[in-house]
Structures are given as structure tokens and as C-alpha cells.
XYZ file of C-alpha atoms in Angstrom:
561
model
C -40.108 40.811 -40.126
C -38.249 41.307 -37.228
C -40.434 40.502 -34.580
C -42.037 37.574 -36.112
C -39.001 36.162 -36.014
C -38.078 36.854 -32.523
C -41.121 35.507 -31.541
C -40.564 32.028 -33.651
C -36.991 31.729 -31.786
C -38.636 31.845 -28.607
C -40.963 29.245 -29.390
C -38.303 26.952 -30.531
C -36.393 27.487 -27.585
C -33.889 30.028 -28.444
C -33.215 33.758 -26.926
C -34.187 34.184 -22.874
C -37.039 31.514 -22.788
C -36.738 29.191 -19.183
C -36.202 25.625 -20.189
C -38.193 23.040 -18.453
C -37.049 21.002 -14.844
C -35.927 17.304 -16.133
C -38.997 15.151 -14.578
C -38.440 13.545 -10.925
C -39.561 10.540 -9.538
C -41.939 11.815 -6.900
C -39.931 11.545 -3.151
C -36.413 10.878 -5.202
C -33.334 12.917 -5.066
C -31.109 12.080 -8.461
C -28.435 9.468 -7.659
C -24.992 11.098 -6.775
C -21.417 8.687 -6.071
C -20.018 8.434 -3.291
C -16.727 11.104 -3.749
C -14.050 9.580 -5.022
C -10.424 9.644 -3.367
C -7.399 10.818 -5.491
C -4.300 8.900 -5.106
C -0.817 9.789 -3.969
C -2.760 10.389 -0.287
C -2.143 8.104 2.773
C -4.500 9.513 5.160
C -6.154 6.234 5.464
C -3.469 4.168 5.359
C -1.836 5.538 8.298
C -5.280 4.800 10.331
C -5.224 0.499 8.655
C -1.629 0.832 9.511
C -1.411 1.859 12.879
C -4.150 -0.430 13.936
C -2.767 -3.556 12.413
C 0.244 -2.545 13.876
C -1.052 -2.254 17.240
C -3.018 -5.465 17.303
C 0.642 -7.429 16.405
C 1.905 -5.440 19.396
C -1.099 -6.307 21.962
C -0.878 -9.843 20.897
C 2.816 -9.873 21.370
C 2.495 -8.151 24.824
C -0.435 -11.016 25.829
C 2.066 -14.128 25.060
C 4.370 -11.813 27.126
C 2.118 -11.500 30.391
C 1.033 -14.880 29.984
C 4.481 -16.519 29.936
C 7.057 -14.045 30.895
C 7.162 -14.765 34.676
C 7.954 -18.451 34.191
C 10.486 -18.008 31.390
C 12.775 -15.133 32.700
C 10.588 -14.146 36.486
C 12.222 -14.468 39.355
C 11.947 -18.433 39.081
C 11.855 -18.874 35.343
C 14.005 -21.110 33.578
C 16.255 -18.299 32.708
C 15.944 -15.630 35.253
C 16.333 -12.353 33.543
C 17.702 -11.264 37.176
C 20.667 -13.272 36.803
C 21.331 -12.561 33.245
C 21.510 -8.599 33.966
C 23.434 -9.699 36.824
C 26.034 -11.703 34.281
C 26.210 -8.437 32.149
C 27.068 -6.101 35.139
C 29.693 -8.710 35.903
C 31.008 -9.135 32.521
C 31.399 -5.365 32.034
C 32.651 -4.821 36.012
C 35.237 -1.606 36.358
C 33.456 -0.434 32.800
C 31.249 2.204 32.779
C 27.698 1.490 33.901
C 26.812 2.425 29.964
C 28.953 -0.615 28.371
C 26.556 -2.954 30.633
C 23.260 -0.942 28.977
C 24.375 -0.522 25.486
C 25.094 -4.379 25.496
C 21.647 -5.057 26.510
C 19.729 -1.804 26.304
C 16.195 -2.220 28.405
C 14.197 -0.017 31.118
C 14.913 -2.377 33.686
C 18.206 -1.281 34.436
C 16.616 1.570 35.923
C 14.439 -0.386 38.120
C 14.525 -2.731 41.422
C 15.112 -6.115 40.290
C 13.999 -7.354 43.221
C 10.415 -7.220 42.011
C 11.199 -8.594 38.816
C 8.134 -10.695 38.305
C 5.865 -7.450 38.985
C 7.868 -5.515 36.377
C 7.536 -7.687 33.889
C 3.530 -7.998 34.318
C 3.862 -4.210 34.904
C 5.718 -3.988 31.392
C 3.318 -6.063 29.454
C 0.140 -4.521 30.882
C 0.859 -1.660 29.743
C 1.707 -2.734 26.526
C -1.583 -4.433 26.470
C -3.366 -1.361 27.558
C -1.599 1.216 24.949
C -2.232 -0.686 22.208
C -5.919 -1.689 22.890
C -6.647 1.801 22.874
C -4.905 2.138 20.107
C -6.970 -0.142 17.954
C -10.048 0.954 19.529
C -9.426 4.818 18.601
C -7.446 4.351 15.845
C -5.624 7.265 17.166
C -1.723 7.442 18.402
C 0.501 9.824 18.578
C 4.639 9.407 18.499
C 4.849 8.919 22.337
C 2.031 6.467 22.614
C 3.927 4.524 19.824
C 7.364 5.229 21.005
C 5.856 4.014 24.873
C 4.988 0.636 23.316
C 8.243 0.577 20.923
C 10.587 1.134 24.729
C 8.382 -1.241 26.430
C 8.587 -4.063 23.770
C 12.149 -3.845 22.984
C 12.998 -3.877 27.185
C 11.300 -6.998 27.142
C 13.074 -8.391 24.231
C 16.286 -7.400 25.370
C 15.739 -9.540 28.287
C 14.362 -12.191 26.986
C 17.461 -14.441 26.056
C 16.698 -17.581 23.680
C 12.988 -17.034 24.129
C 12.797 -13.598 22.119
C 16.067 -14.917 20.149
C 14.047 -14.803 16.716
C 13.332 -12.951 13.630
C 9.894 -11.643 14.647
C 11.192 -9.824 17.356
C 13.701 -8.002 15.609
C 11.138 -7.134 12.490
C 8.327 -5.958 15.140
C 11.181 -3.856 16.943
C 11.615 -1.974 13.634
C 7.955 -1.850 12.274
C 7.220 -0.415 15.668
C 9.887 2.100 15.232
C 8.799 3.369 11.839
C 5.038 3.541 13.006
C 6.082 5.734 15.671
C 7.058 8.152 12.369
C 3.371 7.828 11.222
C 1.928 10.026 14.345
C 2.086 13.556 15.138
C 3.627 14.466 18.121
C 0.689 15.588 20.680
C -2.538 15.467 18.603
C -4.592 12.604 19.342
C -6.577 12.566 15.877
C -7.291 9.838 13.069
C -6.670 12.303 11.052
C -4.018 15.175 12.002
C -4.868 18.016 9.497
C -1.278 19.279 10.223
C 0.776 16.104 9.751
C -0.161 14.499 6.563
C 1.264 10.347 6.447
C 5.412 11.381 5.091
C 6.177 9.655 1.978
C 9.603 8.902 3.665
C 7.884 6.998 5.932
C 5.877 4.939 3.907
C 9.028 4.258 1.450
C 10.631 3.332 4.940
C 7.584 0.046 5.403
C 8.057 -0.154 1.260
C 11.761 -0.483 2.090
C 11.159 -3.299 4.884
C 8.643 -5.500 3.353
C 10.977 -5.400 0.408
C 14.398 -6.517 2.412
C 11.931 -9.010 4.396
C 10.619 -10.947 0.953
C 13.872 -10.878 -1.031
C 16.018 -11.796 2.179
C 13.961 -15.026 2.177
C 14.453 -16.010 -0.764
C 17.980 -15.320 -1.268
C 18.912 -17.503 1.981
C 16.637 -19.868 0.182
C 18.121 -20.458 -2.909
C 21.775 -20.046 -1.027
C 20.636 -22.285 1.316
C 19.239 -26.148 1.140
C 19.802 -27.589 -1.948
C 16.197 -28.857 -2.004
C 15.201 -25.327 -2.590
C 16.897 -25.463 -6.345
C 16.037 -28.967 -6.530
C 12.382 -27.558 -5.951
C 11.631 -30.760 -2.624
C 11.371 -28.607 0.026
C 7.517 -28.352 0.745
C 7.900 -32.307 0.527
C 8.712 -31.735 3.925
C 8.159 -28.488 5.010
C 4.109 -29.286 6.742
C 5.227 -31.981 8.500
C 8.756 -30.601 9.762
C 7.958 -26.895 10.692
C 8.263 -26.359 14.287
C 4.340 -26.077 15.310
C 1.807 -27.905 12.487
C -1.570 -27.556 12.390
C -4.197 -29.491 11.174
C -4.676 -28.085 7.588
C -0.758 -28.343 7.107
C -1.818 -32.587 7.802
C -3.235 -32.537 4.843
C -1.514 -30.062 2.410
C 1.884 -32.412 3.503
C -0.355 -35.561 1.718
C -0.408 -33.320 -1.452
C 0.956 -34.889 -4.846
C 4.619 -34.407 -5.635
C 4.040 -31.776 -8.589
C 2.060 -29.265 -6.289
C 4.883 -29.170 -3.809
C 6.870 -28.335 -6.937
C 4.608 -26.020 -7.798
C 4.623 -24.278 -4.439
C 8.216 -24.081 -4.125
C 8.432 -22.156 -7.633
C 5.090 -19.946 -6.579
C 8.190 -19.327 -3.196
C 10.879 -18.398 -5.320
C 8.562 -15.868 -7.711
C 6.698 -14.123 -4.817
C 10.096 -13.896 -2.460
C 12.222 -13.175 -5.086
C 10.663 -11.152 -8.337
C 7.723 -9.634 -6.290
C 9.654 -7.614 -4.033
C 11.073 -5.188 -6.937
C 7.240 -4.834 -8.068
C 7.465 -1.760 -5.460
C 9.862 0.294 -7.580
C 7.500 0.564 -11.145
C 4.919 2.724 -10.390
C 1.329 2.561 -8.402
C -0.288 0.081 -9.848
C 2.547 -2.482 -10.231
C 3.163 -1.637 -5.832
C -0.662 -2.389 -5.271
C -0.343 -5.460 -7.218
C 2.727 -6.323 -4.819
C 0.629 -5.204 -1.652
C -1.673 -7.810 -3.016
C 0.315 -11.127 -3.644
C 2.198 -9.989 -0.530
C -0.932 -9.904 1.532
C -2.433 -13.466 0.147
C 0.854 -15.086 0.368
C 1.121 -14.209 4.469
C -1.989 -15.501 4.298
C -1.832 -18.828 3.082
C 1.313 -19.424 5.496
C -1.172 -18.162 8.171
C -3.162 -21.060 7.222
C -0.746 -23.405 6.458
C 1.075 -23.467 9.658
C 1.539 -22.373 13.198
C 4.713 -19.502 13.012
C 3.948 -17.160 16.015
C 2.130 -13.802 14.793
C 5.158 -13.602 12.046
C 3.545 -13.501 8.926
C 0.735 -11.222 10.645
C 3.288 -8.760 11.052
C 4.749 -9.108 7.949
C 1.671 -8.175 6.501
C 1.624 -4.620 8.167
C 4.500 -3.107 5.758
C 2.746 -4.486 2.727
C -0.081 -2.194 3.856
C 2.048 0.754 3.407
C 1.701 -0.206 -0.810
C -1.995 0.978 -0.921
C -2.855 4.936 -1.062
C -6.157 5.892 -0.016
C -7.706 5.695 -3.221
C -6.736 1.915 -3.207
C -8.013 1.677 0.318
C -11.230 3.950 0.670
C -12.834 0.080 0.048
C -13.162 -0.552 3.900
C -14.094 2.928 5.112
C -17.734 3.811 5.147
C -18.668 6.986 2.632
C -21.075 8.705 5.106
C -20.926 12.802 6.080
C -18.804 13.715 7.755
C -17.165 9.825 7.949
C -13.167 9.615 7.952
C -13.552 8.835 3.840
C -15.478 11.697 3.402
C -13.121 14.172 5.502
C -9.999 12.762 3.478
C -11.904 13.616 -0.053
C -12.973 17.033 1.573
C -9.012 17.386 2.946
C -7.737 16.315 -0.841
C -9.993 19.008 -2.470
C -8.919 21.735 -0.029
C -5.052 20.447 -0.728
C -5.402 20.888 -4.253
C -6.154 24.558 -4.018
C -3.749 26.713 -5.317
C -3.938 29.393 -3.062
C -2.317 27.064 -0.042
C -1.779 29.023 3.781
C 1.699 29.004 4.767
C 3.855 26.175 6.016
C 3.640 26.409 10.000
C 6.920 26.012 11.660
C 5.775 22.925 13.187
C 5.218 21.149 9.985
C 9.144 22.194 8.836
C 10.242 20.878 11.873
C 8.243 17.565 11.245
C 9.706 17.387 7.698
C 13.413 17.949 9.046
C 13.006 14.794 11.138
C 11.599 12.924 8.522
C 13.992 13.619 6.342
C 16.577 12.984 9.175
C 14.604 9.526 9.695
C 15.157 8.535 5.788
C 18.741 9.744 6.295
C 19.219 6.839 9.084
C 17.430 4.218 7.201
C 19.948 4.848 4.107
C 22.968 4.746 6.194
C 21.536 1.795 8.536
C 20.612 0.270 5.263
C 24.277 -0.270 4.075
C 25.253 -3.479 6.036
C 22.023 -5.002 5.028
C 22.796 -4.677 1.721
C 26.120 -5.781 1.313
C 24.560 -8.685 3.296
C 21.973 -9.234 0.936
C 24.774 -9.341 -1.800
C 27.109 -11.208 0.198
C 27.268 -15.315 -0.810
C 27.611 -16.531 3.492
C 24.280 -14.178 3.891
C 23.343 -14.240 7.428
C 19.361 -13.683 8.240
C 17.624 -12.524 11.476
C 20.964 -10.332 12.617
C 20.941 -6.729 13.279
C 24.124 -4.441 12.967
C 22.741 -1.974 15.241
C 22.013 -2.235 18.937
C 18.797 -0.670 18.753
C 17.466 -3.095 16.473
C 15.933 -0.381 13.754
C 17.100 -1.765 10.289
C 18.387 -5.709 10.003
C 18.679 -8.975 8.110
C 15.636 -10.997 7.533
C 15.075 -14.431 6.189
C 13.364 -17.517 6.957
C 13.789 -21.733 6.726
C 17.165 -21.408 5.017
C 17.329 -25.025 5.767
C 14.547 -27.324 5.903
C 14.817 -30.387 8.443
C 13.931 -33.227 6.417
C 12.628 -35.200 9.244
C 10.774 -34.700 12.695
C 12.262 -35.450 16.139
C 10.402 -35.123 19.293
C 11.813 -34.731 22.990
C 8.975 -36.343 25.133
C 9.365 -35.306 29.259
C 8.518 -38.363 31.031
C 8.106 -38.951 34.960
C 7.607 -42.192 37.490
C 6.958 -42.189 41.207
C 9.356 -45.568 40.826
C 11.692 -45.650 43.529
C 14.572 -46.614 41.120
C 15.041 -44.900 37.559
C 15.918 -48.336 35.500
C 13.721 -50.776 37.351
C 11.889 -52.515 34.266
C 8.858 -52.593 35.969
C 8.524 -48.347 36.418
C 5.548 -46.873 34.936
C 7.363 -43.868 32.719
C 4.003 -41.532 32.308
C 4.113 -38.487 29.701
C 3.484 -34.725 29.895
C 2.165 -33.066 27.355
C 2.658 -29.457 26.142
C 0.344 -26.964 24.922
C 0.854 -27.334 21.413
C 4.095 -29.097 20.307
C 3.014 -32.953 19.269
C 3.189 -35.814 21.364
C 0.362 -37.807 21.990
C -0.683 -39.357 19.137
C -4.129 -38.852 18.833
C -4.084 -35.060 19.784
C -5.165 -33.009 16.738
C -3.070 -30.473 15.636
C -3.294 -26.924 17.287
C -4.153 -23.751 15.209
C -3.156 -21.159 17.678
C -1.389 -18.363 15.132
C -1.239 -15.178 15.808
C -0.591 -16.595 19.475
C 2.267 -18.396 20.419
C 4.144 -20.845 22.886
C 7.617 -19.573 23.431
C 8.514 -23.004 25.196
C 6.923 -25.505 22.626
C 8.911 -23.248 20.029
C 12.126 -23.685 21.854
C 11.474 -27.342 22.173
C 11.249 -28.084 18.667
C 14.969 -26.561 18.374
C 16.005 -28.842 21.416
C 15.024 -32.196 19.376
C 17.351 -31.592 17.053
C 20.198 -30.399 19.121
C 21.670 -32.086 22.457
C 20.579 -31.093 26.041
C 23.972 -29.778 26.860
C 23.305 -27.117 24.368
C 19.366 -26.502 25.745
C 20.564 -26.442 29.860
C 17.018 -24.973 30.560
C 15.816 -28.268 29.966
C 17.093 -29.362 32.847
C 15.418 -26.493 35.268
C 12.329 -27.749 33.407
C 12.657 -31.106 34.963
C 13.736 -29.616 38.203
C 10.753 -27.715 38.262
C 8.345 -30.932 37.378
C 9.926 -32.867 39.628
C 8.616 -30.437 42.606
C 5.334 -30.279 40.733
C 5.949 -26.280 40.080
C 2.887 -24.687 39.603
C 4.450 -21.994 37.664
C 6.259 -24.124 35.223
C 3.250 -26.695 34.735
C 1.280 -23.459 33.863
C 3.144 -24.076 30.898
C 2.262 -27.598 30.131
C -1.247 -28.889 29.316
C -1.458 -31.980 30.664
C 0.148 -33.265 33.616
C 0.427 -36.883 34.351
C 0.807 -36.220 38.288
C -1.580 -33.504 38.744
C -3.794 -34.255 42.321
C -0.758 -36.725 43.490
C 2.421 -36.553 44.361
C 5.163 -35.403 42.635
C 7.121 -37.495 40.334
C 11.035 -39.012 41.787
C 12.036 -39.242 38.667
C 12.039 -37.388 34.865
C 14.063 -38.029 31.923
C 13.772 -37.108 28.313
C 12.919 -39.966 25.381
C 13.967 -38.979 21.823
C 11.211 -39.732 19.405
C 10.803 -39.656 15.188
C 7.655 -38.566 14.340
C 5.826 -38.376 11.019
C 2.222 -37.819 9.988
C -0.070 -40.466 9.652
C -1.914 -41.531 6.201
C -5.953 -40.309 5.936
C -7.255 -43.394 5.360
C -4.489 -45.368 6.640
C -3.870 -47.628 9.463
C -3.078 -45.334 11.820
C -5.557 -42.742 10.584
C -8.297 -44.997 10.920
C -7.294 -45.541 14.727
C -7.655 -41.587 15.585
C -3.839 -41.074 15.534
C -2.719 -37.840 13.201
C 1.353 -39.213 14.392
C 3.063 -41.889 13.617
C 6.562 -42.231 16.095
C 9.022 -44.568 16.568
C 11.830 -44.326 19.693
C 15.322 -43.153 18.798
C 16.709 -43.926 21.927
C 17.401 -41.363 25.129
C 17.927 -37.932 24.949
C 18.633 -36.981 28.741
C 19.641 -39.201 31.648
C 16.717 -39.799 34.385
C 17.383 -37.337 37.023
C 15.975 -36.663 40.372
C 15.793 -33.136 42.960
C 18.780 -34.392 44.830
C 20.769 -35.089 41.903
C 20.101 -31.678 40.294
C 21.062 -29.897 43.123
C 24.618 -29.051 42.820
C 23.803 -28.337 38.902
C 21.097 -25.820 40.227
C 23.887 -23.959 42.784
C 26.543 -23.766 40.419
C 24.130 -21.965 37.885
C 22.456 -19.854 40.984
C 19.166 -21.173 39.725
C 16.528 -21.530 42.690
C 16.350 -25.219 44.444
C 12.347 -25.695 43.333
C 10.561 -25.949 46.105
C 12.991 -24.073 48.383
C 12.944 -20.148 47.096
């Protein structure tokens, strides 16, 4: 009986029989996934990060070429000439490195003489590096350490026009992305020099000082913070609105309310989000990410909260990222998965020295972040917290914080001029410039200019609510309208005297400005601004009385080198 019952286990399918192919759709390959990326990788994070990185810097270095040479050239309002010159003077019968650690910046090094073509030099070659940077998506630690010198020369230079918080936090994202690169290799993806977990924990470690810094000068700050008001007048009192912040400002009382809370929970419970695991630090990526932008949105705040952004990337591994990465062979997503598979081997080659000496200095680089860290902390703790400071001259770990205070009401300087022959003749016709984005005429819609910016319009919401004795620049502005400066009205967009002569006479009118009602009054007449005179806030002046001011400051007579 044997081999009858061989034979009936072969016809079942038992023993050595061949089983049949499944059936295939003629033409059709069975469906396969795309290959999934294992987490605890940054591969592709270091390629979003670098980029988005880059594009802050190239954006930064545009508003630098465009406006540098008439805010600190040879003939800008504050000559960066004469302010190294102050420095060297300050310091004289010190050592030459007192007068470079005070204000540490390439140009020492260089012939001041053509300052206006080293400043264009400066930012075109930020503009360049970067551009190829987010083109390639490849860098490597000089390329990022070239744009890091180049943009923190600048902003060492740069007096009251570079005196804010952006340009201290891109100063130290730069710094850390110069950590992301390998040294030589120009590759998206540097099989030697895998992203360093120190690093990332470094952009984890600034997006998380950044958030809770704001909201602790917040609720240390104005009272209308606590008291939960604040966005009452935040739209209409930030220093550059834009159109959608018209209408967000005519938002019911409760919303505000519940915006101000929304403030407190993202700025100040969000931030620790980072320290509980993956999936709790995506979800803080996430509201981080949203939150800068609705800001962007909402408002007008230089390329800030587009920078703020780029250490929130640093949240995401490439599992949580492969999303905008196409999964073709041979495709950066498929190299990663093939690089995580060959990783996970057991048999691993050896370390190569290189990659040691790589991990010393990133260890070293976590070492300086902790110890750099400690003033910030005690800051953070302290009750007189002070935001936007750094402890350290080159500018690598500070303070952070934003809108500590919220002005509860709008003021406006408006630059007048009139080709009267006599200032207070009742009869002159007082005609108005207008800048590029600041408000003043009435009917001029909003701008929406962010991730750009206007240095001056910035620094003349500031002057409104200060006096012109502590804004003296204001007065070289005027001296430079009055000769009908081409260099300074490059910086205006509308000039009432443009094709005649120049004006005798400017002076400064103090203005309180609100937004109009939609379907108000005003509203219905095309005006977005309502304004009513405060009275003056500098004397008319003309060229020969702003002559002696000019000499004793050893600014340039306009019109006369």
C-alpha cells in the first residue's frame, strides 16, 4: 500500500509536486510600496534644513545689497566708515584686537576707502553662496561657515539697522548649520558624515529657548498679556501691518482672548514637547511650524518667523519627512532607505579616522552650547529677563523674545517738504513723502512684503514713539531730501519733488493713526487709516541750518561729497 499512497499525496499536493504560479494580469507586475524609511535617521533633514536655511540667508543678503549702501555706505545715514573709525578711537593705545573683539567683522582687514564696493562685494557673495546652495542642496562647512563670516561682518557693522533679534538668531542658526556639512565633500548625501544628533539637539535646543523666551517676557512683561488684551491691539500697532492683519484687528473681543491663550500654550507648554519622545517632538515641529505661519500671515516682521521655522525642522527624522522627496531609483529617498539597510548590518567596516575626528568636534560643539547655554538660562529664570542679548561676542548662543510690551496705540512720523521761502508762512504748501511700506497716506493698502524687509520703515516705527534727539539719523534723512539725494530717495517710494527742484524746507509732523471700520465712513471713502495730528515732532530745517550739525558729526554736506 505504499505506493498508492505516495501517489494520492502527490495528487493532493503533498511530497515534491511544483505548485502552480498565482495568476497575473496580462502586462502587470504585482504592486510593491514604495520602501519605507526607519526613524532615528536625519539624512533628509539635513538636505530641508540646509536649504531653508540658505534661502533665510539669500533673502537676508538681498535686503542687504539693496539697502546697505544708503544706510551705513560711504554716504549712508550712519556711515559704517565712521563708526569703525569711533571704535579705533575709543580703543586708541589698546591693542589693535580690543578694537576687533568689540566689533568683530572682515572689514577691518580691508580698505575702507571703498566701503560702498565692499559692502555690495559682501552681500553678493552671500547672494551667490547661498543660491547655489538651494539649488544643489549641497554645502559643505566652509561654504556655510563663508556665508556665517560674511553675514555676521555685515551685522557687526550695521549699528541700529541690524540692532534686532533676527540677526542675532540667524547668526546662530547659521553657525549650527555649518555643523550639518562635511568638511570637503560636496554631496546631498555624505555617506561618511551622517546628520550628528548633537547637532540636531543643538536646533532642538534653539527653537526651544526661542518659544519659551517669548513667552516668559510675555507673561513678565505687559500686564495685558495676563489680562489676556493684547491682540486687541497687537494688528493694528505692530511695526509694519498688512492687509489681512486690517481685518483680523476688527475681530470680536473673545477671539483675541482666544489668541492670546492659543500664545501662552504654544510659547510656553509646547516648547518642552521636544523632551518626551518622537512623536510628542513631531507634534511640536508641527504647531511650531503652523504657528510661524499664521504670524507670517498675520503681519509684516522681516523674514523672522521664516527663520524661526528652520530649527523646528530639525524635530522631523526622515521617516517623518520622506513625504516631500520623490521614491524613484536611485532618488535621494531611495539612497537613504538603501543607506539605512546597509547601516543596520551587523557586520559594520571600521570607523575611519576622519569620522572620529568629526565626532570629537561635535562633541566639542555640544560642549560649547552647554557652557554658552548657562547665562541664558539663568536669564530665562531670572524675574528682570532681558530678550534679544547675547553674552558672547560671537553671537552663537543668546536671549530671545519678542513684543514684551505691546504699544497700545499707533503714532506716525510723516517727512514733509515746501519749496516756501519761509518755514511758518501760513500760506506754504507742506507736501508728503511716502515710504515703501510704513503707513501714511491714507488710502494706500497695506504692504505684504514678509520674508523681505525695509530696515528704514522698521526703524521709523521705533522713532514715532521716541523723540528725534534719540533717532539723530533722522535728521541726515532730511539733509539728504532736502538735496533731493538720489541714494536716500532710493529708499522712499514716493517723492513729492521728484522732476523739480528740491525742497527749502522739511520737518517732521507727529500723527495717531488707527485703522479704519469695513463698512464705515472712512472705509467706504477708500481710506484703510484713520489719523489725527498730535502736534510737531521735529523743527522745519533747511541745508544751511543743518550744516554745522552735519560737521560736528563728520557726516557728508549732501550735495557736496
Amino acid at each position: 500500500m505504499a505506493a498508492p499512497m505516495e501517489s494520492l499525496r502527490k495528487r493532493r499536493g503533498g511530497g515534491d509536486a511544483p505548485q502552480p504560479e498565482p495568476l497575473k494580469a496580462p502586462g502587470r507586475e504585482p504592486p510593491t510600496g514604495p520602501p519605507s524609511l526607519l526613524p532615528g535617521t536625519f539624512w533628509l533633514t539635513r538636505i530641508v534644513l540646509l536649504r531653508a536655511l540658505a534661502f533665510i540667508y539669500f533673502v537676508a543678503f538681498l535686503v542687504a545689497y539693496n539697502q546697505n549702501k544708503q544706510l551705513i555706505g560711504e554716504k549712508g545715514l550712519l556711515p559704517s566708515k565712521l563708526y569703525l573709525q569711533q571704535i579705533q578711537q575709543y580703543f586708541r593705545g589698546k591693542s589693535v584686537w580690543d578694537s576687533f573683539s568689540y566689533s568683530p567683522t572682515i572689514i577691518w582687514f580691508l580698505d575702507w576707502s571703498y566701503m560702498d564696493f565692499i559692502l555690495d562685494a559682501i552681500s553678493l557673495l552671500g547672494l551667490g553662496v547661498s543660491a547655489f546652495v538651494i539649488i544643489t542642496s549641497c554645502a559643505n562647512m566652509l561654504l556655510m561657515a563663508t556665508l556665517w563670516i560674511l553675514y555676521f561682518s555685515l551685522a557687526h557693522v550695521g549699528q541700529i539697522w541690524y540692532a534686532f533679534g533676527w540677526e542675532f538668531q540667524l547668526l546662530e542658526t547659521g553657525f549650527l548649520g555649518i555643523f550639518l556639512c562635511p568638511l570637503w565633500t560636496f554631496s546631498r548625501l555624505p555617506k561618511h558624515t551622517p546628520t550628528s544628533n548633537i547637532v540636531i539637539w543643538g536646533f532642538r535646543w534653539l527653537i526651544f529657548r526661542i518659544m519659551l523666551g517669548a513667552g516668559l517676557i510675555k507673561v513678565r512683561g505687559d500686564r495685558c498679556w495676563r489680562e489676556l488684551t493684547c491682540m486687541d491691539y497687537h494688528y493694528e500697532t505692530q511695526p509694519v501691518p498688512n492687509p489681512i492683519a486690517y481685518y483680523l484687528h476688527q475681530s470680536p473681543w473673545w477671539f483675541h482672548q482666544f489668541e492670546t491663550l492659543s500664545n501662552h500654550f504654544i510659547e510656553l507648554v509646547v516648547p518642552f514637547f521636544i523632551f518626551f519622545g518622537r512623536r510628542m517632538c513631531i507634534i511640536h515641529g508641527i504647531v511650531q511650524i503652523l504657528f510661524q505661519v499664521i504670524l507670517i500671515i498675520s503681519g509684516n516682521l522681516s523674514f523672522l518667523n521664516w527663520l524661526t521655522i528652520v530649527p523646528s525642522i530639525a524635530c522631523f527624522d526622515d521617516a517623518a519627512l520622506g513625504f516631500l522627496f520623490g521614491s524613484q531609483q536611485g532618488e535621494v529617498k531611495d539612497r537613504v532607505q538603501k543607506m539605512q539597510v546597509e547601516e543596520a548590518k551587523e557586520n559594520k567596516p571600521p570607523v575611519r579616522y576622519g569620522c572620529l575626528v568629526r565626532r570629537l568636534v561635535n562633541v566639542s560643539l555640544g560642549i560649547l552650547i552647554a557652557y554658552l547655554s548657562i547665562p541664558v538660562i539663568m536669564n530665562l529664570f531670572n524675574s528682570n529677563q532681558v530678550m534679544n542679548t547675547s553674552f558672547n561676542p560671537l553671537r552663537i548662543v543668546n536671549t530671545y523674545g519678542a513684543f514684551g510690551s505691546i504699544t497700545k496705540e499707533r503714532t506716525e512720523v510723516i517727512i514733509q517738504g515746501t519749496s516756501s521761502l519761509v518755514a511758518n508762512d501760513s500760506t506754504a504748501v507742506w507736501e508728503e513723502y511716502e515710504f515703501k511700506c510704513k503707513p501714511g497716506d491714507l488710502k494706500r493698502r497695506p504692504c505684504m512684503i514678509s520674508p523681505y524687509h525695509y530696515r528704514l520703515d522698521w526703524l521709523m516705527w521705533f522713532a514715532a514713539f521716541q523723540t528725534y534727539e534719540q533717532n539723530e539719523w533722522i535728521f541726515h534723512l532730511a539733509g539728504k531730501l532736502l538735496a533731493n539725494d538720489p541714494e536716500a530717495l532710493s529708499l522712499i517710494a514716493f517723492n513729492p519733488f521728484e522732476g523739480k527742484d528740491p525742497p527749502r524746507w522739511i520737518r517732521g509732523e507727529h500723527y495717531r493713526y488707527k485703522f479704519s471700520h469695513p463698512g464705515g465712513k472712512h472705509a467706504a471713502e477708500g481710506k484703510w487709516w484713520i489719523r489725527k495730528r498730535i502736534g510737531p515732532y521735529f523743527p522745519a530745517v533747511n541745508l544751511k541750518g543743518l550744516k554745522e550739525f552735519f560737521k560736528s558729526r563728520d557726516w557728508p554736506y549732501p550735495g557736496h561729497g
